[in-house]
XYZ file of C-alpha atoms in Angstrom:
577
model
C -23.638 -26.223 56.312
C -24.239 -23.065 54.127
C -21.964 -21.032 53.956
C -22.541 -16.650 55.197
C -20.126 -13.813 54.364
C -20.790 -10.540 56.596
C -18.841 -7.220 56.675
C -18.065 -5.482 59.982
C -16.927 -1.746 59.870
C -15.916 -0.786 63.440
C -13.288 2.589 64.770
C -9.822 1.237 65.034
C -8.233 0.256 68.514
C -5.161 -2.616 68.948
C -6.854 -7.135 69.412
C -10.892 -5.675 68.013
C -9.552 -8.348 65.364
C -8.167 -11.310 68.387
C -11.448 -10.057 69.770
C -13.990 -11.589 66.864
C -11.896 -14.579 66.210
C -12.130 -15.943 69.113
C -16.142 -15.175 69.049
C -15.919 -17.129 66.526
C -13.807 -19.924 67.648
C -15.890 -20.298 70.551
C -19.495 -20.290 68.782
C -17.895 -23.186 66.708
C -18.714 -21.654 63.403
C -15.956 -22.610 60.835
C -13.617 -19.866 59.436
C -13.394 -20.042 55.561
C -11.067 -16.139 54.253
C -10.888 -12.745 56.088
C -10.455 -10.344 54.269
C -9.224 -6.811 55.882
C -9.541 -2.957 55.230
C -7.109 -0.705 56.845
C -8.314 0.920 59.169
C -12.369 0.752 58.399
C -13.247 -2.709 59.251
C -12.996 -6.466 57.726
C -14.781 -9.352 56.114
C -15.635 -12.901 57.363
C -16.466 -15.732 55.207
C -17.918 -18.270 57.346
C -19.934 -21.813 57.493
C -22.925 -22.135 59.713
C -24.902 -25.027 60.443
C -27.850 -22.192 60.491
C -29.059 -19.213 60.376
C -30.230 -19.363 63.863
C -25.833 -19.857 64.897
C -25.285 -16.977 62.573
C -27.512 -14.796 63.866
C -26.414 -15.281 67.905
C -23.149 -14.583 66.190
C -23.308 -11.054 65.060
C -25.618 -10.646 68.040
C -22.584 -11.155 70.383
C -20.149 -9.487 67.839
C -21.608 -6.262 67.696
C -21.177 -6.459 71.632
C -17.554 -5.551 70.938
C -16.551 -3.038 72.358
C -15.977 -0.147 68.081
C -18.302 -2.123 66.481
C -20.663 0.096 64.502
C -22.232 -1.845 61.975
C -22.727 -5.700 60.883
C -24.042 -6.316 57.528
C -24.228 -9.525 54.792
C -22.964 -9.343 51.609
C -22.938 -12.059 48.332
C -19.334 -12.220 47.937
C -15.873 -11.111 49.867
C -14.772 -7.961 47.354
C -11.653 -9.920 46.224
C -14.305 -12.625 45.099
C -16.355 -9.681 43.000
C -13.270 -7.970 41.951
C -12.452 -11.893 41.160
C -15.395 -12.396 39.100
C -14.545 -9.003 37.128
C -11.870 -10.251 35.871
C -12.913 -12.949 34.836
C -15.889 -11.527 32.895
C -13.668 -9.350 31.369
C -11.228 -11.529 30.012
C -13.983 -14.163 29.282
C -15.067 -11.508 26.916
C -12.163 -10.745 24.708
C -11.840 -12.586 20.980
C -8.080 -13.674 21.993
C -7.212 -16.274 24.673
C -5.476 -14.703 27.576
C -2.823 -17.101 29.901
C -0.529 -14.991 33.311
C 1.515 -17.322 34.693
C 3.516 -16.455 38.146
C 7.422 -16.556 38.139
C 7.628 -20.360 38.935
C 5.297 -20.670 35.189
C 2.723 -22.138 36.309
C -1.195 -21.096 35.428
C -2.564 -18.312 37.693
C -5.383 -17.018 35.125
C -6.679 -18.584 31.570
C -9.796 -17.249 29.889
C -12.067 -19.656 27.875
C -11.002 -18.865 24.097
C -7.354 -19.907 25.728
C -8.276 -23.066 26.876
C -10.609 -23.658 23.398
C -6.863 -22.612 21.706
C -5.056 -25.267 23.902
C -7.553 -27.868 24.177
C -7.590 -27.866 28.085
C -9.775 -27.322 31.334
C -9.690 -24.526 32.801
C -9.997 -26.623 36.459
C -6.982 -29.242 35.601
C -4.549 -26.331 34.055
C -4.879 -24.496 37.153
C -1.533 -24.251 39.155
C -0.079 -26.045 36.747
C 3.368 -25.738 35.015
C 2.242 -24.421 31.132
C 5.614 -26.525 29.976
C 3.776 -29.402 31.408
C 0.208 -28.315 30.198
C 1.458 -27.630 26.436
C 4.267 -30.466 26.686
C 6.988 -27.848 25.743
C 8.657 -25.172 26.259
C 6.778 -21.669 25.118
C 7.984 -18.169 24.409
C 6.360 -16.925 27.427
C 8.727 -19.590 29.632
C 11.668 -17.266 28.101
C 10.321 -13.984 29.211
C 9.890 -15.040 32.538
C 13.406 -16.449 32.227
C 14.671 -13.143 30.155
C 12.520 -10.309 31.303
C 11.517 -9.552 27.656
C 8.249 -9.366 25.666
C 7.529 -10.923 22.183
C 4.905 -10.268 19.554
C 3.323 -12.362 16.801
C 5.142 -15.775 17.411
C 3.929 -18.443 15.997
C 3.265 -21.669 17.750
C 2.547 -24.867 16.479
C 2.872 -28.201 18.612
C 1.228 -32.510 19.276
C -1.059 -32.956 22.313
C -2.848 -35.858 22.996
C -2.845 -36.509 18.809
C -3.988 -33.320 17.623
C -2.240 -30.005 16.102
C -2.505 -27.079 18.108
C -1.223 -24.129 16.246
C -1.254 -20.463 17.251
C 0.107 -17.196 17.134
C 1.130 -15.662 20.359
C 2.242 -12.181 21.671
C 3.075 -11.939 25.798
C 4.856 -9.393 28.220
C 6.037 -9.524 31.610
C 4.510 -8.247 34.927
C 7.030 -6.374 37.117
C 7.001 -5.767 40.623
C 7.357 -2.378 42.362
C 11.130 -2.580 42.332
C 11.302 -3.857 38.193
C 12.163 -8.062 39.232
C 10.237 -9.900 36.791
C 7.085 -12.255 38.648
C 4.986 -13.376 36.365
C 4.043 -12.844 32.477
C 0.801 -12.488 30.811
C 0.415 -13.781 26.882
C -2.561 -13.746 24.501
C -3.186 -16.520 22.010
C -4.514 -16.615 18.838
C -5.911 -19.619 16.806
C -4.331 -19.834 13.358
C -7.740 -20.747 11.711
C -8.992 -17.421 12.970
C -5.783 -15.549 12.435
C -6.239 -17.028 7.802
C -10.014 -16.002 8.643
C -9.097 -12.530 9.607
C -6.659 -11.984 7.247
C -9.333 -13.398 4.197
C -11.830 -10.947 5.785
C -9.217 -8.155 5.232
C -8.950 -9.690 2.064
C -12.659 -9.051 0.616
C -12.347 -5.614 1.838
C -12.151 -3.763 -1.469
C -15.094 -6.104 -2.575
C -18.242 -4.496 -2.737
C -21.322 -5.219 -1.210
C -24.857 -4.832 -1.492
C -24.894 -2.139 1.501
C -22.300 -0.290 -1.076
C -24.603 0.434 -3.937
C -25.949 4.503 -2.806
C -29.540 4.374 -3.946
C -32.769 5.090 -2.709
C -35.288 4.575 -5.868
C -38.051 1.959 -5.768
C -36.090 0.925 -9.372
C -32.914 0.698 -7.721
C -34.680 -0.603 -4.667
C -36.386 -3.887 -6.251
C -33.600 -4.583 -8.509
C -31.209 -4.947 -5.580
C -33.490 -7.166 -3.762
C -33.608 -9.499 -6.538
C -30.137 -9.431 -6.954
C -29.661 -10.919 -3.793
C -32.621 -13.283 -3.685
C -30.575 -14.561 -6.792
C -26.970 -14.012 -5.584
C -27.243 -16.744 -3.533
C -27.594 -19.707 -6.093
C -24.977 -20.650 -8.607
C -27.208 -20.309 -11.581
C -25.398 -18.423 -14.460
C -26.438 -14.578 -14.600
C -26.465 -12.129 -17.331
C -26.589 -7.951 -16.079
C -27.226 -5.832 -19.306
C -27.732 -2.236 -18.893
C -25.983 0.342 -20.325
C -22.210 1.887 -19.951
C -21.598 3.191 -16.521
C -24.202 1.648 -14.469
C -22.587 -0.447 -12.182
C -22.586 -3.878 -13.627
C -18.968 -5.049 -11.920
C -20.444 -3.501 -8.909
C -23.329 -5.819 -8.825
C -20.699 -8.573 -9.240
C -18.577 -7.991 -6.873
C -21.763 -7.453 -4.161
C -23.268 -10.970 -5.971
C -20.697 -12.971 -5.132
C -20.074 -12.212 -1.156
C -23.935 -13.056 -0.734
C -23.044 -16.392 -2.378
C -21.784 -19.342 -0.229
C -18.498 -18.706 -2.990
C -17.304 -15.768 -1.060
C -14.421 -17.535 0.375
C -12.959 -18.214 -2.662
C -11.886 -16.362 -5.968
C -13.587 -13.214 -7.466
C -11.834 -12.613 -11.186
C -13.280 -9.972 -13.697
C -11.815 -10.224 -17.633
C -13.426 -7.407 -19.991
C -13.969 -9.631 -22.860
C -13.796 -6.045 -25.453
C -10.145 -5.299 -23.881
C -8.658 -7.872 -25.433
C -8.174 -9.621 -28.681
C -9.086 -12.886 -29.662
C -6.006 -14.767 -29.518
C -5.306 -12.989 -26.348
C -9.177 -13.072 -25.003
C -8.429 -17.224 -25.543
C -5.513 -17.444 -23.683
C -6.536 -15.448 -20.785
C -9.879 -17.548 -20.235
C -8.975 -21.430 -20.939
C -4.642 -21.014 -20.152
C -2.080 -22.833 -22.624
C 0.382 -25.816 -23.027
C 3.939 -24.985 -23.137
C 5.080 -24.202 -26.481
C 1.273 -23.735 -27.891
C 3.153 -20.892 -29.230
C 5.464 -18.367 -29.409
C 6.167 -16.564 -26.501
C 4.330 -18.832 -24.305
C 5.811 -19.431 -20.790
C 7.684 -22.392 -19.665
C 5.368 -24.686 -17.913
C 1.850 -23.240 -19.487
C -0.375 -20.908 -17.886
C -3.707 -21.294 -16.028
C -6.571 -20.243 -17.285
C -8.935 -17.396 -15.986
C -11.190 -20.279 -15.225
C -8.830 -22.413 -13.614
C -7.808 -20.108 -10.531
C -11.811 -19.015 -9.864
C -12.420 -22.582 -10.168
C -14.228 -22.856 -6.913
C -15.192 -18.705 -7.283
C -16.944 -16.352 -9.399
C -16.005 -15.645 -13.191
C -17.441 -12.008 -14.477
C -17.561 -11.968 -17.536
C -17.806 -7.959 -19.048
C -18.779 -6.829 -22.396
C -19.663 -10.521 -23.428
C -21.272 -9.148 -26.694
C -18.164 -8.403 -27.903
C -16.510 -11.592 -27.998
C -15.491 -13.802 -30.886
C -17.504 -16.642 -32.676
C -14.292 -18.736 -31.915
C -14.288 -18.003 -28.286
C -18.429 -18.164 -28.306
C -18.487 -22.179 -28.669
C -15.819 -22.374 -26.404
C -17.558 -20.480 -23.975
C -20.265 -22.578 -24.355
C -18.505 -26.044 -24.229
C -17.969 -24.940 -20.865
C -20.933 -23.962 -19.626
C -22.636 -27.357 -20.944
C -19.607 -29.618 -19.520
C -18.052 -28.092 -16.906
C -14.430 -28.790 -18.145
C -12.195 -26.616 -20.665
C -8.924 -27.466 -22.697
C -6.000 -25.640 -22.540
C -4.994 -23.639 -25.756
C -2.780 -26.770 -27.150
C -3.454 -29.371 -25.336
C -5.415 -32.538 -25.465
C -6.287 -32.992 -21.781
C -9.712 -31.172 -20.346
C -9.452 -30.571 -16.788
C -12.710 -30.183 -14.462
C -14.024 -26.693 -13.435
C -16.240 -25.177 -10.782
C -17.034 -21.813 -11.817
C -20.203 -19.503 -11.334
C -20.324 -17.188 -14.191
C -21.761 -13.550 -13.783
C -21.888 -12.471 -17.572
C -22.274 -8.735 -18.761
C -23.719 -6.484 -21.887
C -25.063 -3.688 -23.004
C -24.818 -4.882 -26.136
C -29.006 -5.835 -27.508
C -27.974 -10.017 -27.978
C -31.455 -10.555 -28.964
C -30.488 -8.049 -32.249
C -27.620 -9.620 -32.833
C -28.916 -13.074 -32.849
C -30.612 -11.916 -35.860
C -28.253 -10.717 -37.412
C -25.971 -13.618 -36.965
C -22.884 -12.203 -34.571
C -23.999 -14.040 -31.215
C -25.021 -17.739 -30.783
C -28.532 -18.703 -29.484
C -27.696 -21.356 -27.724
C -24.435 -19.711 -25.545
C -27.480 -16.952 -25.556
C -29.655 -18.754 -23.516
C -26.862 -20.325 -21.686
C -26.112 -17.415 -20.281
C -29.789 -15.983 -19.872
C -30.426 -18.000 -17.339
C -31.113 -15.191 -14.627
C -31.264 -11.820 -16.634
C -31.270 -8.998 -14.837
C -31.680 -5.697 -15.733
C -29.876 -2.452 -14.277
C -31.404 0.452 -14.885
C -29.897 3.429 -16.190
C -29.550 6.744 -14.245
C -31.861 9.041 -16.099
C -34.501 6.424 -14.872
C -33.689 6.743 -11.347
C -33.058 10.766 -11.242
C -34.025 10.175 -7.289
C -30.588 8.553 -6.620
C -28.335 11.187 -8.474
C -28.624 13.622 -5.523
C -26.506 11.048 -2.872
C -24.653 9.626 -5.685
C -23.684 13.309 -6.552
C -22.168 13.945 -3.063
C -21.146 10.869 -2.353
C -18.830 10.781 -5.707
C -18.156 14.453 -4.808
C -16.529 13.396 -1.849
C -14.641 10.244 -2.672
C -13.048 12.896 -5.676
C -11.494 15.429 -3.372
C -10.678 12.431 -1.345
C -8.509 11.074 -4.053
C -7.136 14.066 -5.333
C -6.393 15.174 -1.684
C -8.516 18.221 -1.972
C -10.842 20.122 0.872
C -14.226 18.997 0.691
C -16.654 20.766 -1.697
C -20.075 20.867 -1.082
C -22.949 20.894 -3.849
C -25.508 23.612 -3.691
C -29.694 22.219 -4.035
C -29.263 24.606 -6.856
C -26.925 22.219 -8.606
C -28.728 18.961 -7.387
C -31.602 20.042 -9.216
C -29.295 20.697 -12.053
C -27.838 18.060 -12.251
C -31.552 15.489 -11.760
C -32.591 17.407 -15.021
C -29.482 16.075 -16.978
C -29.989 12.994 -19.387
C -26.691 10.897 -17.960
C -26.458 8.587 -21.301
C -22.517 7.622 -20.080
C -24.888 7.007 -16.220
C -22.798 7.195 -13.069
C -18.766 6.715 -14.767
C -20.322 10.195 -16.336
C -21.261 11.397 -13.684
C -18.855 11.277 -12.318
C -16.151 12.386 -14.451
C -18.255 15.774 -14.964
C -17.906 16.049 -11.147
C -14.384 15.381 -11.017
C -13.674 18.002 -14.361
C -15.193 20.497 -12.088
C -12.798 20.300 -8.811
C -9.833 19.784 -10.343
C -10.071 22.986 -12.303
C -12.202 25.124 -10.032
C -10.792 26.633 -6.904
C -13.800 26.907 -4.269
C -16.081 25.199 -1.856
C -19.627 25.185 -3.068
C -20.337 23.960 -6.801
C -23.232 26.463 -8.262
C -24.870 25.510 -11.697
C -23.081 27.860 -13.420
C -19.913 25.780 -12.842
C -20.486 22.925 -14.828
C -21.379 25.249 -17.574
C -18.023 26.906 -17.748
C -15.991 22.845 -17.453
C -18.209 20.697 -18.320
C -19.870 19.879 -21.264
C -23.101 20.692 -19.437
C -24.672 24.614 -20.861
C -27.289 25.640 -18.293
C -29.769 26.303 -20.735
C -29.527 22.515 -22.409
C -32.334 19.979 -22.466
C -32.312 16.213 -21.249
C -31.606 15.941 -25.465
C -29.105 18.240 -25.436
C -26.749 17.382 -28.046
C -23.406 17.951 -24.908
C -24.332 15.395 -22.564
C -23.192 13.403 -25.748
C -19.315 14.248 -24.423
C -18.552 16.344 -27.843
C -17.124 20.132 -27.220
C -19.947 22.545 -27.381
C -19.377 25.539 -30.759
C -17.770 27.587 -28.234
C -14.674 25.521 -27.465
C -14.145 24.276 -31.126
C -10.661 26.351 -32.684
C -11.752 29.459 -34.225
C -12.342 29.154 -37.705
C -14.265 25.935 -37.199
C -17.644 24.170 -35.590
C -17.956 21.143 -34.967
C -22.206 19.933 -35.916
C -23.886 16.680 -35.200
C -24.687 14.404 -38.818
C -26.739 11.242 -38.866
C -24.036 8.133 -39.568
C -24.348 5.044 -40.854
C -26.488 2.802 -38.570
C -27.334 5.464 -37.391
C -24.254 6.214 -35.271
C -23.945 9.873 -34.423
C -20.514 11.550 -36.251
C -18.889 15.240 -35.526
C -18.259 17.261 -39.019
C -16.280 20.249 -39.326
C -17.558 23.247 -41.306
C -15.983 26.512 -41.778
C -17.721 28.870 -38.862
C -18.423 32.603 -40.176
C -14.942 34.875 -40.153
C -14.736 36.630 -36.914
C -12.559 39.997 -35.925
C -9.052 38.298 -35.561
C -9.422 41.012 -32.693
C -11.304 39.090 -31.025
C -8.403 36.279 -30.088
C -5.154 36.260 -28.122
C -2.596 35.453 -31.120
C 0.442 33.326 -29.869
C 2.583 32.256 -32.281
C 4.057 28.822 -31.695
C 7.215 27.924 -34.530
C 6.248 24.273 -36.412
C 9.715 24.095 -37.474
C 13.156 24.795 -35.987
C 13.822 25.140 -32.111
C 10.649 24.654 -30.138
C 9.939 25.893 -26.427
C 9.059 23.137 -23.877
C 5.243 21.888 -23.221
C 5.182 23.703 -19.976
C 6.583 26.772 -21.122
C 3.835 26.906 -24.225
C 1.970 26.070 -21.362
C 3.128 28.947 -19.082
C 2.936 31.609 -21.809
C -0.080 31.127 -23.090
C -1.941 31.613 -19.130
C 0.425 34.568 -18.787
C -1.291 36.219 -21.454
C -4.936 34.876 -21.009
C -4.058 36.618 -17.107
C -3.312 39.474 -19.123
C -6.255 40.471 -21.294
C -8.723 39.512 -18.326
C -6.950 41.873 -16.013
C -6.578 44.693 -18.697
C -10.620 44.052 -18.788
C -11.113 43.371 -15.163
C -8.279 44.786 -13.614
C -8.545 43.060 -10.105
C -7.867 39.501 -8.838
C -11.469 39.220 -7.578
C -12.767 40.193 -11.075
C -10.522 38.345 -13.376
C -10.791 35.340 -10.845
C -14.893 35.896 -11.022
C -14.242 35.464 -15.401
C -11.513 32.748 -15.210
C -13.885 30.893 -12.708
C -10.894 30.270 -9.594
C -10.304 32.135 -6.643
C -8.713 35.592 -6.284
C -6.202 33.891 -3.929
C -5.033 31.545 -6.917
C -4.926 34.472 -9.809
C -2.861 36.627 -7.078
C -0.716 33.395 -7.014
C -0.340 33.343 -10.740
C 0.471 37.320 -11.149
C 3.453 36.473 -8.752
C 5.191 33.382 -10.485
C 4.594 35.730 -13.903
C 5.813 38.612 -12.686
C 2.368 40.863 -13.154
C 1.346 43.665 -11.163
C -1.363 46.566 -10.778
C -1.283 49.504 -10.527
C -3.810 49.611 -7.629
C -4.438 53.442 -7.705
C -5.617 53.477 -11.338
C -6.651 50.020 -11.062
C -4.582 49.621 -14.543
C -1.276 47.117 -15.000
C 1.554 48.755 -14.570
């Protein structure tokens, strides 16, 4: 026997359907299902021993008065809708269960079957309570007509613990009567995985590192490769090149990515505090030790990654203790006698020349070889100038978002200007310079002269300009002094203040600030200075637009300042009123 589906279209008349069913009965063909379309036609699902019987039936049916067309179909329309619904339900990542008013399952998708450990064929039409063995929140929804959200369900079934989160809503008819309910179920293990991914969202991946230069591409490809091992990595590079970004990205590329990533700047803590932070301490180890002792970062990072930034700054005492951890994989808390096994992947970083430090007996050679298993050198910004436009535009967007300012753009000339600079502070210095300009300038486009006005990047400087070191240029020094660079001990650069050539005092705004007696609040003093500067500039440039251009802000900003200080311009004479 074979199944056939035929669709009959007709001109509606009384008794036509009865004639169709009589012919099918007389032809001894089994009618499995029918589907009617109001005033349009019907579809029949038939079971017949062969095509000749169906052909004979169709010929007879075409002879009925009012029948206009008969076609074969693959499925009944209701079956197609059911297939579409089943496909949709099985495509979602959550389990879906629907029950009728009696609490019996009418729909269930594959994910729900996996979550509650059942077979669809066995549970369809069964009571949800019988399937799970307990009363569920979904049955309460049928009884009370109230939805619920994210209820935790934990039950034992077939010697297995089933743990899931469920949300449900009632199904109502047109009169508002509850005729069923639908629930979603989410395996609790998947919920924990989602929480873990959300928690890791703040960590940096290699995709977050912005670059296009061949130099940086080679470094990142190498970093991705070595990240998959558990060997110790030593990141070398100048300050501000992004060593911690690399460490975080390598952690996420490793099998330890689900475990903690803990970072510590070894140069930011005194030796005694650094030792207790790294290795922890026992109760009573020193005055102020918390009751019960404290876990160190090695214990907290167990199974994960510990990032030791500025490793070149640690003292010989801490170097010895760190060497033992790397050799033995054990730690001993400060003031303790018991040793703990730890499984931690170490990523260290430094901008110091460790080889020279070894020669000066400032860094242990044996520790150096333990850390320098896989050295990775991150190039400075001046060695990858092709990346500066991309990085600068990214930083501008980030800074504007953080400061809640409208986004500004860097002109092509500004980008070229930035590419010509020698960034001794690397990306960190570039970010600071951009943030300084965005803070003080009320503009939509940053031009090269804006950097000259409000930063330490003069237009006519060369890549070796001393201004790039972060010193205040001469024009910004206090009247009567000028700052000069000179060689200091060990090749360091120091600033010496020397008496500058005398200047006419009429060139300066003089504001008396008493050192003794009653002193104005800082805000009032700053406001008075700002007012005097405005008055001075407006006397020479009696226009908000011109004054704004001189001071590096918009004309609107000047007008707002004038209103707040009660400064008025004589519009006819172009002078201060």
